Coordinates of C-alpha atoms and ligand atoms in Angstrom, one line a residue:
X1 CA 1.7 -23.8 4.5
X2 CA 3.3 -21.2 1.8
X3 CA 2.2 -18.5 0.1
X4 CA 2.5 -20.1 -3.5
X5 CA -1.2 -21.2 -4.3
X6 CA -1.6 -24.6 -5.5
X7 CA -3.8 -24.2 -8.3
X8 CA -2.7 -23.5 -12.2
X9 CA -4.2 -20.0 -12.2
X10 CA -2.2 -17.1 -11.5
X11 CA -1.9 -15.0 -8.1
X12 CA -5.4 -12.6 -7.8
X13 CA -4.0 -9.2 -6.3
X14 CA -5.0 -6.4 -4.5
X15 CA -3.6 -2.7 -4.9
X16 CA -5.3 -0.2 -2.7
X17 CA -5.2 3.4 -3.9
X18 CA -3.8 1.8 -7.2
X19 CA -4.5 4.3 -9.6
X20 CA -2.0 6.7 -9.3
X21 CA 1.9 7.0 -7.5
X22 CA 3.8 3.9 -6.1
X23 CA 0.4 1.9 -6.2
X24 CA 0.1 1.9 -10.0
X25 CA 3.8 1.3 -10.1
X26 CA 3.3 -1.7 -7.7
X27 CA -0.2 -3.2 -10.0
X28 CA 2.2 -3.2 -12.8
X29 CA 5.3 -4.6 -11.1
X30 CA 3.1 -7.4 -9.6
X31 CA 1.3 -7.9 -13.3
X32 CA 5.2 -8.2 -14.5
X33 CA 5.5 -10.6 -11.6
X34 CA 2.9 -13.0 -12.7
X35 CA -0.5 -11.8 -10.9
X36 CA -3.7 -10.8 -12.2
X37 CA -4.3 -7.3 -10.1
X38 CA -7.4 -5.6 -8.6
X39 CA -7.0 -1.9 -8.8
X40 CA -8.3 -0.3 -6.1
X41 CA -9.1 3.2 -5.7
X42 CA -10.7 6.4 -4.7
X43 CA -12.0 8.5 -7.2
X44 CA -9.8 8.5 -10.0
X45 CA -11.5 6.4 -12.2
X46 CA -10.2 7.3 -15.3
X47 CA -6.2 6.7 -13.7
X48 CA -7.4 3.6 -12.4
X49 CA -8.6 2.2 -15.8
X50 CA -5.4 3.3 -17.5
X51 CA -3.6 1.0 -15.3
X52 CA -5.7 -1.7 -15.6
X53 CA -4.7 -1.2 -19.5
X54 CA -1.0 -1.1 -18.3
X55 CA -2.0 -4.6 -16.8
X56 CA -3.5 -6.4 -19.5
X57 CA -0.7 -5.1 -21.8
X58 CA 1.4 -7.6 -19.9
X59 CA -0.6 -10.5 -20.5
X60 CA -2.7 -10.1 -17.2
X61 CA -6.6 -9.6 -16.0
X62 CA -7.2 -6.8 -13.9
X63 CA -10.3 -5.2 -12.6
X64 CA -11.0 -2.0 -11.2
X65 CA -13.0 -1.4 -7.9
X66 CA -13.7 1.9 -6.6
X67 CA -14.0 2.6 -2.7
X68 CA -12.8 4.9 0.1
X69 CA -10.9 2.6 2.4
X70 CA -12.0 4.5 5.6
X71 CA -15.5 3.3 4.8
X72 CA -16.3 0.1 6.9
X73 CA -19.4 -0.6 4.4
X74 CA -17.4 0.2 1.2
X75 CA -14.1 -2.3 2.1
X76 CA -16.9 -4.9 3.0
X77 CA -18.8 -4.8 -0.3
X78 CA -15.3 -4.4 -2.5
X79 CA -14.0 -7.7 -0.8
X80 CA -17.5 -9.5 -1.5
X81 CA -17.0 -8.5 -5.5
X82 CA -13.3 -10.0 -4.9
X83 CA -14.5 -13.1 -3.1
X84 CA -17.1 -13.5 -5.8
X85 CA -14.8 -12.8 -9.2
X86 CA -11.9 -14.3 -7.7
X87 CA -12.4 -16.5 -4.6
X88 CA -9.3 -16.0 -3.1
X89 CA -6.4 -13.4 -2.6
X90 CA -2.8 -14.2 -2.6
X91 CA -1.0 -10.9 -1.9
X92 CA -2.5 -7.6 -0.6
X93 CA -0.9 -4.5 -1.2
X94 CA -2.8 -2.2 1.9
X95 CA -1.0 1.4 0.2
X96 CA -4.0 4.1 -0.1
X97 CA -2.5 6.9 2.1
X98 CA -2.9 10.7 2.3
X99 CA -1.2 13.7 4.1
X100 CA -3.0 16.8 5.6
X101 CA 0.8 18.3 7.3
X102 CA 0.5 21.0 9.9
X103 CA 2.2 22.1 13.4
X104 CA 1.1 20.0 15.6
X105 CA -0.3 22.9 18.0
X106 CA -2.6 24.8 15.7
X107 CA -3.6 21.3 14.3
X108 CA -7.7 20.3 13.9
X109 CA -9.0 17.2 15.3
X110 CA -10.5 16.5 12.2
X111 CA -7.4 16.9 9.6
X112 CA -5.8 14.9 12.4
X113 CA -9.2 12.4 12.2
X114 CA -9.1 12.6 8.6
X115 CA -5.8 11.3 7.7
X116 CA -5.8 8.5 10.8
X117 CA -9.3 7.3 9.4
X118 CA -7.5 7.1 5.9
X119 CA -4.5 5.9 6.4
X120 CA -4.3 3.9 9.7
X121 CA -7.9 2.8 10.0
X122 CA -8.4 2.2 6.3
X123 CA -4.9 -0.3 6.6
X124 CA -7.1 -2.0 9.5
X125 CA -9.9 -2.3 7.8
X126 CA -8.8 -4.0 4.6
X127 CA -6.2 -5.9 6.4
X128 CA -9.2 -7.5 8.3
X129 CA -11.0 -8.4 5.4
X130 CA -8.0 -9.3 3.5
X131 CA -7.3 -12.1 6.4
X132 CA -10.4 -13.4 6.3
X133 CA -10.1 -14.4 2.7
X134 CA -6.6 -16.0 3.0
X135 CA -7.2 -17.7 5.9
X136 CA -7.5 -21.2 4.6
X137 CA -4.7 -20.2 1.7
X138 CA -2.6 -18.3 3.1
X139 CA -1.1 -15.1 1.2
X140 CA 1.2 -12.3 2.3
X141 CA 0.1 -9.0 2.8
X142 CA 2.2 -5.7 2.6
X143 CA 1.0 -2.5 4.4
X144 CA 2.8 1.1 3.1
X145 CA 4.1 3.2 6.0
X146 CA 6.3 5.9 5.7
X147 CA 10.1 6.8 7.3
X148 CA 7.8 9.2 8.7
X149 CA 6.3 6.3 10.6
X150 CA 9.7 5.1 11.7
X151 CA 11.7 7.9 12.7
X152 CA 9.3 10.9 12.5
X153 CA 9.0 14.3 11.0
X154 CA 8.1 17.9 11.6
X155 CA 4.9 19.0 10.5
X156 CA 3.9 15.5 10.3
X157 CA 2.6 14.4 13.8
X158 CA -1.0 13.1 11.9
X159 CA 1.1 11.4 9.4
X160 CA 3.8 10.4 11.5
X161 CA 1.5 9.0 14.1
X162 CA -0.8 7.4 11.4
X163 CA 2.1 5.3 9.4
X164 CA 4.0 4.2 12.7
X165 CA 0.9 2.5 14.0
X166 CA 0.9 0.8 10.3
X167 CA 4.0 -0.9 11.5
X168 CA 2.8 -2.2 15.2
X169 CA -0.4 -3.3 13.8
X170 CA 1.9 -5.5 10.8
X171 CA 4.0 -6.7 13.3
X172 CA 1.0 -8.0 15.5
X173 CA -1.4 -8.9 12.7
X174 CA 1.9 -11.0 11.7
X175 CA 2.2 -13.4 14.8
X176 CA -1.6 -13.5 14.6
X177 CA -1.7 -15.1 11.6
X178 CA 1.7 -16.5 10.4
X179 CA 0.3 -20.1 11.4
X180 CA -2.2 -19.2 8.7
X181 CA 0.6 -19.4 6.4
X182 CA -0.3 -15.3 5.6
X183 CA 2.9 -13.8 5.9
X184 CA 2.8 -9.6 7.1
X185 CA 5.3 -7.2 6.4
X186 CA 5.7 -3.0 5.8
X187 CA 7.3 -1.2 3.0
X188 CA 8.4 2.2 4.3
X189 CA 9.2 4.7 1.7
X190 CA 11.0 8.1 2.0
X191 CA 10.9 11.0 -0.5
X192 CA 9.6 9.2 -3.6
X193 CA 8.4 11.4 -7.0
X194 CA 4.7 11.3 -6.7
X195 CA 2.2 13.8 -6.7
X196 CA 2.3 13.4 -3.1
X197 CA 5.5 14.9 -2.9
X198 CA 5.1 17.6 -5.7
X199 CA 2.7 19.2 -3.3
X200 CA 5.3 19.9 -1.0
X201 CA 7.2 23.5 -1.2
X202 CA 10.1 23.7 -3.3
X203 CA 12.5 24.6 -0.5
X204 CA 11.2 22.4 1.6
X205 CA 11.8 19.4 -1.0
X206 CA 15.4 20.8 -1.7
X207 CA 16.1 20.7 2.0
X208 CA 14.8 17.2 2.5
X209 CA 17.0 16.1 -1.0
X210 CA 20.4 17.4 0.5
X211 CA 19.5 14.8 3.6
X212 CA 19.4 12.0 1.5
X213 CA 22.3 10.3 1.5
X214 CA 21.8 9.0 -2.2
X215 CA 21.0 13.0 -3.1
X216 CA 17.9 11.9 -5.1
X217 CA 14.3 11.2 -4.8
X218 CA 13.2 7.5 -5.4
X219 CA 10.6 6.6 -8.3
X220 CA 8.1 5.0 -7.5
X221 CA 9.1 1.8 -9.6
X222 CA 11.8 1.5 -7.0
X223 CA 9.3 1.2 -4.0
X224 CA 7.4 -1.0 -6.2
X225 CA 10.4 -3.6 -6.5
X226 CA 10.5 -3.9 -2.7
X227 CA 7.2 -4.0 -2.7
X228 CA 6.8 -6.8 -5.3
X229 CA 9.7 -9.0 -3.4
X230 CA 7.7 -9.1 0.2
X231 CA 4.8 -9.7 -1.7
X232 CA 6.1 -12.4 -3.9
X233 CA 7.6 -16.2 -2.3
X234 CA 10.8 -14.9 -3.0
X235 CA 10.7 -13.5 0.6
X236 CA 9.2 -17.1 1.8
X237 CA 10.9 -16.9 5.1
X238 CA 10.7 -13.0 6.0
X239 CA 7.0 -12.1 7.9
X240 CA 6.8 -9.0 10.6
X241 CA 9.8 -6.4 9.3
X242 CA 9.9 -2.7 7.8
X243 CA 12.0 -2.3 5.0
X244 CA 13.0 1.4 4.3
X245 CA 12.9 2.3 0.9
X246 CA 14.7 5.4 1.1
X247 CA 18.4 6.6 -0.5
X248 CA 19.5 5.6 3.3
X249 CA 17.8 8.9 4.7
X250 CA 17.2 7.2 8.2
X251 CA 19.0 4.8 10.1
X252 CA 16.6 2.0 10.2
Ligands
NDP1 P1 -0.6 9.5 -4.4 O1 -1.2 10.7 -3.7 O2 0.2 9.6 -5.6 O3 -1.7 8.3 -4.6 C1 -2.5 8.0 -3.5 C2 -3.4 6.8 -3.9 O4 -4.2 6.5 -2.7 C3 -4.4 7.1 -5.0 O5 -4.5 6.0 -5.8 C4 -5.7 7.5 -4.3 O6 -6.8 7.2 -5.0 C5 -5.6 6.5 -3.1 N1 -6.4 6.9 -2.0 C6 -6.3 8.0 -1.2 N2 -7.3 8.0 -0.3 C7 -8.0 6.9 -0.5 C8 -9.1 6.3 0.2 N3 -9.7 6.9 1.2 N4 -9.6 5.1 -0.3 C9 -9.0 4.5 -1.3 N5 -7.9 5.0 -2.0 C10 -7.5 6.2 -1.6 O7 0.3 8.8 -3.2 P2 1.7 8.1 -3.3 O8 1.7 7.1 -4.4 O9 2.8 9.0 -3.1 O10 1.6 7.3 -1.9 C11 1.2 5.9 -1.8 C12 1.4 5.5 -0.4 O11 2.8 5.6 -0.1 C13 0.7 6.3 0.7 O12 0.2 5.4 1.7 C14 1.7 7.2 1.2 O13 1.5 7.7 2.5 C15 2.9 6.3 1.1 N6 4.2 7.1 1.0 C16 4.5 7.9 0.0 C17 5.7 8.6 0.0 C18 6.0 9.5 -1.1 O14 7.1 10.2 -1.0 N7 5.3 9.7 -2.2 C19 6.6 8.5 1.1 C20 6.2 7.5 2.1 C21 5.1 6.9 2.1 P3 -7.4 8.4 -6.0 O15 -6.5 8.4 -7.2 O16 -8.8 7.9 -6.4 O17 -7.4 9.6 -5.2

């Protein structure tokens, strides 16, 4: 089996938290790739639609679907409306994610609960779902970590513990299913200019720049190009591995 879908009609794929950040960049870098795109997201309808816009602009359908991916009930229903518009999935991009940073000793079990529920057990969830409609087609699927996730960070143990259990739940999901012809693999970003990172402190994002070997932030159309490559058959033979997307800040 292989991830290109032997039909005439063009790759159906899904963006999770979509609307804004590296997933809009992604929905439009997947759009420029060939795929008709389902935004999802949050609550930012009004982002969400815009890139939609940015999406049919390039000669693509694309659909909006609102839901909070650490809602069981909502990632159930939003994969019915796929199944039904579309019938099939060819690439998932599992990228909603939030941070709630804090030292780890004064930290509360529910900003720790809040951003596992969002970001680890909302991956899990659509992952699940996503599997379930590729299985007889195959697809590949790409989960959003963080270097965070990979090498760790201060401030960040949530986070931290949150995005590395992204990358043992790829790399398991990937042997699970790779003779499904659904290939797994993790894009873990660094410092990239989103509104993410513009809500972290000034000094605190001029320190973090000066440890970046390639002294800049990335943009979030550069995460989107890895992105689009593991998501795309151009990657064909590559299912279980991180790749760092990150001016070569950590040695991994
Ligand atoms: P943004 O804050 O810019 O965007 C977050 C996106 O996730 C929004 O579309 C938001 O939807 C959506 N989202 C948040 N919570 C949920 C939820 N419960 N259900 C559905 N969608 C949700 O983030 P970034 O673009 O910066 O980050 C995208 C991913 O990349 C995240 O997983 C993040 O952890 C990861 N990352 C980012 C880095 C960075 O430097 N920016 C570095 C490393 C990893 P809405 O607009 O409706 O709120």
């Amino acid at each position: 089996m292989t991830d290109t879908p032997v039909t005439d009609r063009p790759p159906v794929a899904l963006v999770t938290g979509g609307s804004r950040g590296i997933g809009a960049a992604v929905a439009i870098g997947l759009a420029e790739a060939g795929c008709d795109v389902i935004i999802n997201y949050r609550s930012s309808s009004e982002d969400a639609e815009k890139v939609a816009q940015s999406v049919r602009e390039r000669g693509r359908e694309a659909t909006t679907i609102a839901a909070d991916v650490s809602d069981e009930t909502a990632v159930i229903a939003m994969f019915r409306e796929i199944r039904s518009r579309f019938g099939r999935l060819d690439v998932a991009v599992l990228n909603s994610g939030i941070t709630a940073d804090g030292h780890f000793a004064t930290m509360s079990a529910r900003k720790w609960d809040s951003v596992i529920a969002t970001n680890l057990t909302g991956t899990f969830l659509t992952a699940r779902e996503t599997t379930k409609l590729m299985f007889s087609t195959g697809g590949a699927i790409v989960m959003i970590s963080s270097t965070s996730g990979v090498a760790g960070r201060a401030g960040q143990g949530n986070y931290a513990a949150s995005k590395g259990g992204i990358i043992s739940m790829a790399k398991s999901l990937a042997a699970e299913v790779a003779g499904r012809g659904i290939r797994v693999n993790v894009v873990a970003p660094g410092f990239i200019e989103t509104d993410m990172v513009r809500a972290v402190p000034k000094a605190m994002r001029e320190s973090a720049r000066n440890a970046i070997p390639l002294q800049r932030f990335g943009t979030a159309a550069e995460v989107a190009q890895a992105v689009v490559f593991l998501g795309m058959p151009t990657s064909s033979y590559i299912t279980g591995k991180v790749l760092t997307v990150d001016g070569g800040m950590i040695a991994a």
